Short mmCIF file of C-alpha atoms in Angstrom, two decimals:
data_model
loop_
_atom_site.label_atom_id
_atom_site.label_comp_id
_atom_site.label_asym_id
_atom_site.label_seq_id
_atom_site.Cartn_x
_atom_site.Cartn_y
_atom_site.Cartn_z
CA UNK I 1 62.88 3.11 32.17
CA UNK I 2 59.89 4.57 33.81
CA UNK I 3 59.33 2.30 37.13
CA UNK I 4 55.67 1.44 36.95
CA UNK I 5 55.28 0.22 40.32
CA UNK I 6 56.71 3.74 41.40
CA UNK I 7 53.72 5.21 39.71
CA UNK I 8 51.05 2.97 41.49
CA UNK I 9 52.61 3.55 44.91
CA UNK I 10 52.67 7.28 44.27
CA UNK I 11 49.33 7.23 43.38
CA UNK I 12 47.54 5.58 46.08
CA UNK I 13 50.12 7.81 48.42
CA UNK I 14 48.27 10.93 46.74
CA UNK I 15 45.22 9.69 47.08
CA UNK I 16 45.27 8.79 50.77
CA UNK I 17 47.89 11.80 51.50
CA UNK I 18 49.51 9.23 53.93
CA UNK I 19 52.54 6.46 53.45
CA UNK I 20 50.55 4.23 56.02
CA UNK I 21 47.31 4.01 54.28
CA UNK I 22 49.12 3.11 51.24
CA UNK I 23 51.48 0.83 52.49
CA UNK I 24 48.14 -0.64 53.98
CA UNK I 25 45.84 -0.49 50.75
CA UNK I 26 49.28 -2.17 49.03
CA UNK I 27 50.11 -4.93 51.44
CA UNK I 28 53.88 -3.86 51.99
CA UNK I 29 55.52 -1.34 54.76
CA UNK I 30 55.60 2.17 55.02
CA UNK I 31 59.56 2.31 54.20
CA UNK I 32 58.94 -0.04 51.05
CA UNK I 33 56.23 3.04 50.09
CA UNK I 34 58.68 5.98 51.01
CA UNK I 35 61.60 4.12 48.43
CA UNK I 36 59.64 3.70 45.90
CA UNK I 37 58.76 7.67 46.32
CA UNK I 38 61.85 8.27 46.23
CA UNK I 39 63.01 6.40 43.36
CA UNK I 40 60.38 8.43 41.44
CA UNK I 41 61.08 11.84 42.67
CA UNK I 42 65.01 10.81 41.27
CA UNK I 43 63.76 9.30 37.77
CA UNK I 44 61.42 12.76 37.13
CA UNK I 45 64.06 14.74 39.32
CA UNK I 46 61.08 16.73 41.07
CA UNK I 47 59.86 16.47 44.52
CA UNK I 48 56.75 15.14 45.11
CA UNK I 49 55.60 15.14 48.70
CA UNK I 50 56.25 17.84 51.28
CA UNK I 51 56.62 15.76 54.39
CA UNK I 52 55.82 16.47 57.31
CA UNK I 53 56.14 14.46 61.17
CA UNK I 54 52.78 11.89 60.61
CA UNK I 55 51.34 13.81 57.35
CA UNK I 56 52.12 14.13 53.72
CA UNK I 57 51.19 16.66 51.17
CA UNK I 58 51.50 16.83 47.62
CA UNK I 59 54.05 19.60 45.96
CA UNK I 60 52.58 21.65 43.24
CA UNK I 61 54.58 19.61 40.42
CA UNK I 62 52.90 16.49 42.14
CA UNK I 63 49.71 17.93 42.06
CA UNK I 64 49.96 18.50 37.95
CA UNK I 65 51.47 15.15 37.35
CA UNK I 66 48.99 12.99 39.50
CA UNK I 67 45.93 13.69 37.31
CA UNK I 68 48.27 12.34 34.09
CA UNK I 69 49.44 9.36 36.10
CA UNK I 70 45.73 8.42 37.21
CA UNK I 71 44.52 8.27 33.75
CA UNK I 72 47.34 6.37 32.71
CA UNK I 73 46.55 3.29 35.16
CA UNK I 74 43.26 3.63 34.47
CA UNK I 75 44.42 2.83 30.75
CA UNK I 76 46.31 -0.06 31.96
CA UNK I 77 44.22 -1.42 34.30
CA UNK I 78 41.20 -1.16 31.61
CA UNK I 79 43.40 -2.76 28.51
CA UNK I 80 44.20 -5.60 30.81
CA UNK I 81 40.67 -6.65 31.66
CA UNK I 82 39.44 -6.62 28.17
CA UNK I 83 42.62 -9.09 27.33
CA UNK I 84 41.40 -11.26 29.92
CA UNK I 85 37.62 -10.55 30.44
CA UNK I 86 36.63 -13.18 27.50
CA UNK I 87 38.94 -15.82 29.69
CA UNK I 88 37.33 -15.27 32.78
CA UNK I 89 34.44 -16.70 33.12
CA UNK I 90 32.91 -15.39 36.50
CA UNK I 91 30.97 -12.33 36.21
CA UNK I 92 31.13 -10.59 39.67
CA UNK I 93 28.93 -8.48 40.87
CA UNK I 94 28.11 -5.75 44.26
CA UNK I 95 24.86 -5.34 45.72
CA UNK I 96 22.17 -4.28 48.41
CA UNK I 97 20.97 -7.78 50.58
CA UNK I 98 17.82 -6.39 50.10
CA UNK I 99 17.99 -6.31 45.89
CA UNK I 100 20.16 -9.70 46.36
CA UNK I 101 17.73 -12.28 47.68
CA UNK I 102 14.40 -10.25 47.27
CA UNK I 103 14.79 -9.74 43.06
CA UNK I 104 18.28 -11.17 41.34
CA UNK I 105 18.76 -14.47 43.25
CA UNK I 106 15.06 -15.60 42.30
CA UNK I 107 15.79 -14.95 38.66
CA UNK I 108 18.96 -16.58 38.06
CA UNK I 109 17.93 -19.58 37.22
CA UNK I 110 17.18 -18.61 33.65
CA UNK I 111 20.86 -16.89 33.79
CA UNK I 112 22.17 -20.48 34.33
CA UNK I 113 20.37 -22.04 31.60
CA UNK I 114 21.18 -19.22 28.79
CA UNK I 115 24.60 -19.31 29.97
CA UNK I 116 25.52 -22.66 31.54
CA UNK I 117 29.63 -21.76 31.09
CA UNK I 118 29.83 -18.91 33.36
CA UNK I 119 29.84 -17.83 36.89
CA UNK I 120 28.40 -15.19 38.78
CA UNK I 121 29.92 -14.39 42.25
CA UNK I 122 27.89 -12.12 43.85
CA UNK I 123 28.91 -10.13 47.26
CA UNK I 124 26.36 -8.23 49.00
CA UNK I 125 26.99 -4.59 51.12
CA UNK I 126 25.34 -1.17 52.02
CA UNK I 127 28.87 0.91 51.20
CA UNK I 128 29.24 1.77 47.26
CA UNK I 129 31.72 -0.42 45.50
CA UNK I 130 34.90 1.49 44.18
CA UNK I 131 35.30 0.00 40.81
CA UNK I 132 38.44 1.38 40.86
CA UNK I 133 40.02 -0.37 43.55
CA UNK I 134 38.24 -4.09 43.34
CA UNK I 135 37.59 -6.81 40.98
CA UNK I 136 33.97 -5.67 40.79
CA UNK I 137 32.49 -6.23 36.85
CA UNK I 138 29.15 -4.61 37.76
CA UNK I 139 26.99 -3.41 41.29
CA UNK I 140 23.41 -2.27 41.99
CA UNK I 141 23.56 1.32 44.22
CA UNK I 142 20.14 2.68 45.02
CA UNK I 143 19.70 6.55 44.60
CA UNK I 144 18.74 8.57 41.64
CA UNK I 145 21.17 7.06 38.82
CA UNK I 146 23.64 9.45 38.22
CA UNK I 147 27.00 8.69 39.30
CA UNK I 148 30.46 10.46 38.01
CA UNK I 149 32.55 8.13 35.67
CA UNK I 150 29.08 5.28 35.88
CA UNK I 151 26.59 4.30 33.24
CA UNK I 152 23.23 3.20 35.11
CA UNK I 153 20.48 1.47 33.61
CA UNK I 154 17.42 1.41 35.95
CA UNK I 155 15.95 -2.03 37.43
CA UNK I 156 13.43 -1.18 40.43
CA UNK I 157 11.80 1.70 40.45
CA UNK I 158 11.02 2.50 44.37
CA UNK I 159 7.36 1.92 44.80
CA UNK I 160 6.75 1.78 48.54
CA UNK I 161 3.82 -0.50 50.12
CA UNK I 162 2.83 -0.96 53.66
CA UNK I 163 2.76 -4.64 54.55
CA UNK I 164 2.54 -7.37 57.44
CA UNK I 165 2.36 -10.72 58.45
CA UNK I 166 -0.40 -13.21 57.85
CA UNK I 167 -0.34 -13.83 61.73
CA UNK I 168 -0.55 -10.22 62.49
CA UNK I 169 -3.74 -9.80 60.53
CA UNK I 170 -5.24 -12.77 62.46
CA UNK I 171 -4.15 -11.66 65.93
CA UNK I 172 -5.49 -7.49 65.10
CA UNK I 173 -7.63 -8.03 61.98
CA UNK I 174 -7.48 -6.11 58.98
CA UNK I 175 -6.89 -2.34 59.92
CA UNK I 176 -10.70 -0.38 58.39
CA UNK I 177 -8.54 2.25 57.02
CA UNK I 178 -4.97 3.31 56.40
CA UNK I 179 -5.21 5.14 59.81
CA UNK I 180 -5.33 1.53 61.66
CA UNK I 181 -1.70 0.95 61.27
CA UNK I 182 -1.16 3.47 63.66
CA UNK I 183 -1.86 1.88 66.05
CA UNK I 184 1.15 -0.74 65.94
CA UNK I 185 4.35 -0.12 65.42
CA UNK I 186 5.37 1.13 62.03
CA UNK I 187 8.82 -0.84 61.24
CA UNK I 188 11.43 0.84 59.01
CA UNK I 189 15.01 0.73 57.44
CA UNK I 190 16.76 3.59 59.69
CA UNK I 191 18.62 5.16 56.23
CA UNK I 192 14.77 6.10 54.95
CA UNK I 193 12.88 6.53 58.23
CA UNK I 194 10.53 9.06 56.32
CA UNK I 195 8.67 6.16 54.28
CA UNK I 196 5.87 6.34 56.51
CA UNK I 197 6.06 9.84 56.75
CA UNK I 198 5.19 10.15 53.28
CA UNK I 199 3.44 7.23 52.68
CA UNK I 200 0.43 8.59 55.41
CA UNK I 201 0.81 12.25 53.85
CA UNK I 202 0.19 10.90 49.87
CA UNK I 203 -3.27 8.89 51.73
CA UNK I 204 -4.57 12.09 53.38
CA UNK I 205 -3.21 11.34 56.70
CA UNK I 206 -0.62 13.47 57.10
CA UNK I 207 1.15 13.16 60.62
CA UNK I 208 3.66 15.52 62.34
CA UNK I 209 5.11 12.93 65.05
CA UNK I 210 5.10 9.30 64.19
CA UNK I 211 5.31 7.18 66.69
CA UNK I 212 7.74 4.51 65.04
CA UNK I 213 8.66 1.10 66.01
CA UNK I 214 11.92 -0.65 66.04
CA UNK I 215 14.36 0.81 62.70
CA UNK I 216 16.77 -1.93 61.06
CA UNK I 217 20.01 -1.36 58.47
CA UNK I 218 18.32 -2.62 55.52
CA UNK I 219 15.09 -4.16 54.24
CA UNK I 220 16.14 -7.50 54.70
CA UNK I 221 16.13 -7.29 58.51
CA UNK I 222 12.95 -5.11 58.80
CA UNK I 223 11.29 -7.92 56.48
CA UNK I 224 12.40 -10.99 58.86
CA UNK I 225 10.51 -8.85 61.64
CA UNK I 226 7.93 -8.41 59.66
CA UNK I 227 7.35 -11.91 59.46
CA UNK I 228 7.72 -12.33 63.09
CA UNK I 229 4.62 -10.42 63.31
CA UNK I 230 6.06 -7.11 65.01
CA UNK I 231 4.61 -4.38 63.18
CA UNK I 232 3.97 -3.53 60.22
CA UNK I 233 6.73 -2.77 57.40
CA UNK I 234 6.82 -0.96 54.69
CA UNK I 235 8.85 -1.59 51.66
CA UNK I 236 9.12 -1.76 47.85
CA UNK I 237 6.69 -3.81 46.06
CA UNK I 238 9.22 -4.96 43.68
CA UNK I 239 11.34 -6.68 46.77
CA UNK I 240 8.71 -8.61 48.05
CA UNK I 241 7.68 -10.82 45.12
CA UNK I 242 8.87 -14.06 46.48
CA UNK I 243 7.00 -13.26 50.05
CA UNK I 244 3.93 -12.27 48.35
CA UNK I 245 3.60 -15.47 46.04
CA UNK I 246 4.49 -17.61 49.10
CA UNK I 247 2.00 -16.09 51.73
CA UNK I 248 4.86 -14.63 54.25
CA UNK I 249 3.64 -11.31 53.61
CA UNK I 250 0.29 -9.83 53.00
CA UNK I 251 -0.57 -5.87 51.90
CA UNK I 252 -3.14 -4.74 54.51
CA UNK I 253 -3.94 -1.61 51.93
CA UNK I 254 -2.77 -1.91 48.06
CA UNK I 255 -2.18 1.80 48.15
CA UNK I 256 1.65 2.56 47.10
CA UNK I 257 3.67 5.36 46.73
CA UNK I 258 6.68 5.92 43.80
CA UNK I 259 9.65 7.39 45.45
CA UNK I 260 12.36 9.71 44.18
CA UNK I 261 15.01 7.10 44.10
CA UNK I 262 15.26 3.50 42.28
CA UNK I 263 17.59 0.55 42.17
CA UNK I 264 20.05 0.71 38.89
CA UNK I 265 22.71 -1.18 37.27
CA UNK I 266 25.51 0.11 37.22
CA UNK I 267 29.11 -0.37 35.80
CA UNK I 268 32.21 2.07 34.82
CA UNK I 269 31.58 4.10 31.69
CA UNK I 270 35.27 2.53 30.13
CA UNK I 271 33.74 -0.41 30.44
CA UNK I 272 30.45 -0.57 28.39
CA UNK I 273 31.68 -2.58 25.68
CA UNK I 274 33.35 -5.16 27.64
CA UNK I 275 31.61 -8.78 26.99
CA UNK I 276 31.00 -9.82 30.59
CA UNK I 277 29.51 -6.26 31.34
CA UNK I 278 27.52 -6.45 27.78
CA UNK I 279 26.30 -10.18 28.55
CA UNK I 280 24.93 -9.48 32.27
CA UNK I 281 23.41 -6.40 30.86
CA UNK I 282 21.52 -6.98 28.18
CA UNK I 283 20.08 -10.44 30.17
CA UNK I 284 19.18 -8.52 33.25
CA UNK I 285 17.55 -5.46 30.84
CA UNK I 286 15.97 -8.44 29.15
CA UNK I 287 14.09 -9.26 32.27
CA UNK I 288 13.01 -5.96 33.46
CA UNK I 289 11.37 -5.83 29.74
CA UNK I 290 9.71 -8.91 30.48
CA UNK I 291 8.47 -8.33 33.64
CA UNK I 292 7.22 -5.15 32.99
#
């Protein structure tokens, strides 16, 4: 009988091109990953690795049969989950901090009440999920919506504002044009330091050398200093909603810019009919509609 196990050790060997990774990504040793090779190399009677002293490689008969092997897990994997998806209950979803607190979090309440019988566990980080290797259902990357193997559904498109703290406006007063807000610092999320850049260029102030305050990892952090009353910030509208009703945050000029980018749902294309995906979907499309 074909040993299945075989075929998921040889594949995350081939994919890492290393027994230590593997036996990492696995949870079991480096010799427990090298018999299992080997037990498939005898079965198919092939070699599959050319090793080498601290480095693998795959053989040319590997490199044929990995593609086959991949799609069958994938197979595997994907007949499993719709078994179980209708008996799990928690729908678990990958995202930005920013797009966490600043736009979902604020809205699941009415989740909750449609649906009082299911979970949603939500984990927040700037890296891109691999659906492939976690228990992921669906995630929210930020770019331009096309990812290989994805189906993306846009939520927020980017539509950058300057803005600032209530007690900043007090201490300076309110800047007499756009220009003004050079002259404090100009806050930013490091990943997209040209914001400003552009945002000054589409008002008619285009500048060569900005001089830029401090830069944070993500919009969260660059938000809580705005607060603080460091600078000024500058951010998309859509992420701000909460601040904006509550009087944290203030827009000194109303005058936004639509970026290139955009905030989408996204989920693995194998997966489209599955119920949890479906369910989260169409309620979070549902609320894009009516917020619109």
């Amino acid at each position: 009988m074909l040993p299945l196990n075989a075929l998921r050790v040889f594949e995350a060997a081939a994919r890492h091109l290393s027994f230590n990774l593997a036996a990492k990504e696995l949870h079991v040793t480096a010799s427990a990953v090298s018999h299992q090779i080997k037990l498939l190399e005898a079965y198919l009677g092939i070699k599959l690795f050319h090793r080498q002293t601290r480095q693998v490689s795959l053989t040319p008969e590997a490199e044929t049969y990995l593609p086959g092997v991949r799609l069958g897990l994938e197979q595997i994997s994907e007949a499993t989950r719709r078994v179980m998806s209708r008996q799990d209950t928690t729908i678990r979803i990958n995202l930005a901090p920013a797009i966490a607190g600043g736009w979902l979090i604020p809205r699941l309440y009415d989740f909750y009440e449609k649906y009082p019988d299911i979970d949603i566990e939500i984990t927040t980080s700037m890296r891109l999920v691999d659906f492939s290797h976690s228990d992921v259902d669906l995630a929210v990357r930020f770019g331009k919506g096309y990812w290989k193997g994805l189906n993306s559904h846009l939520l927020i498109p980017e539509e950058l504002i300057p803005v600032c703290s209530p007690k900043l406006m007090a201490q300076v007063g309110h800047p007499d044009s756009p220009e003004g807000l050079l002259k404090l610092p100009l806050l930013h999320v490091k990943p997209k330091a040209t914001d400003w850049q552009e945002w000054f260029e589409a008002v008619g102030i285009p500048q060569k050398i900005l001089k830029m305050g401090a830069g944070f990892q993500n919009s969260p952090l660059m938000l809580d200093a705005v607060e603080a009353g460091l600078g000024y910030g500058i951010v998309s509208r859509h992420l701000i909603e909460q601040e904006l009703v509550t009087g944290r945050i203030v827009i000194p000029f109303d005058i936004s810019i639509t970026g290139s980018n955009g905030y989408f749902l996204v989920y693995p294309e194998s997966r489209e009919n599955d119920y949890k995906i479906k369910l989260f979907r169409d309620w979070v499309l549902e609320q894009i509609k009516n917020s619109a």
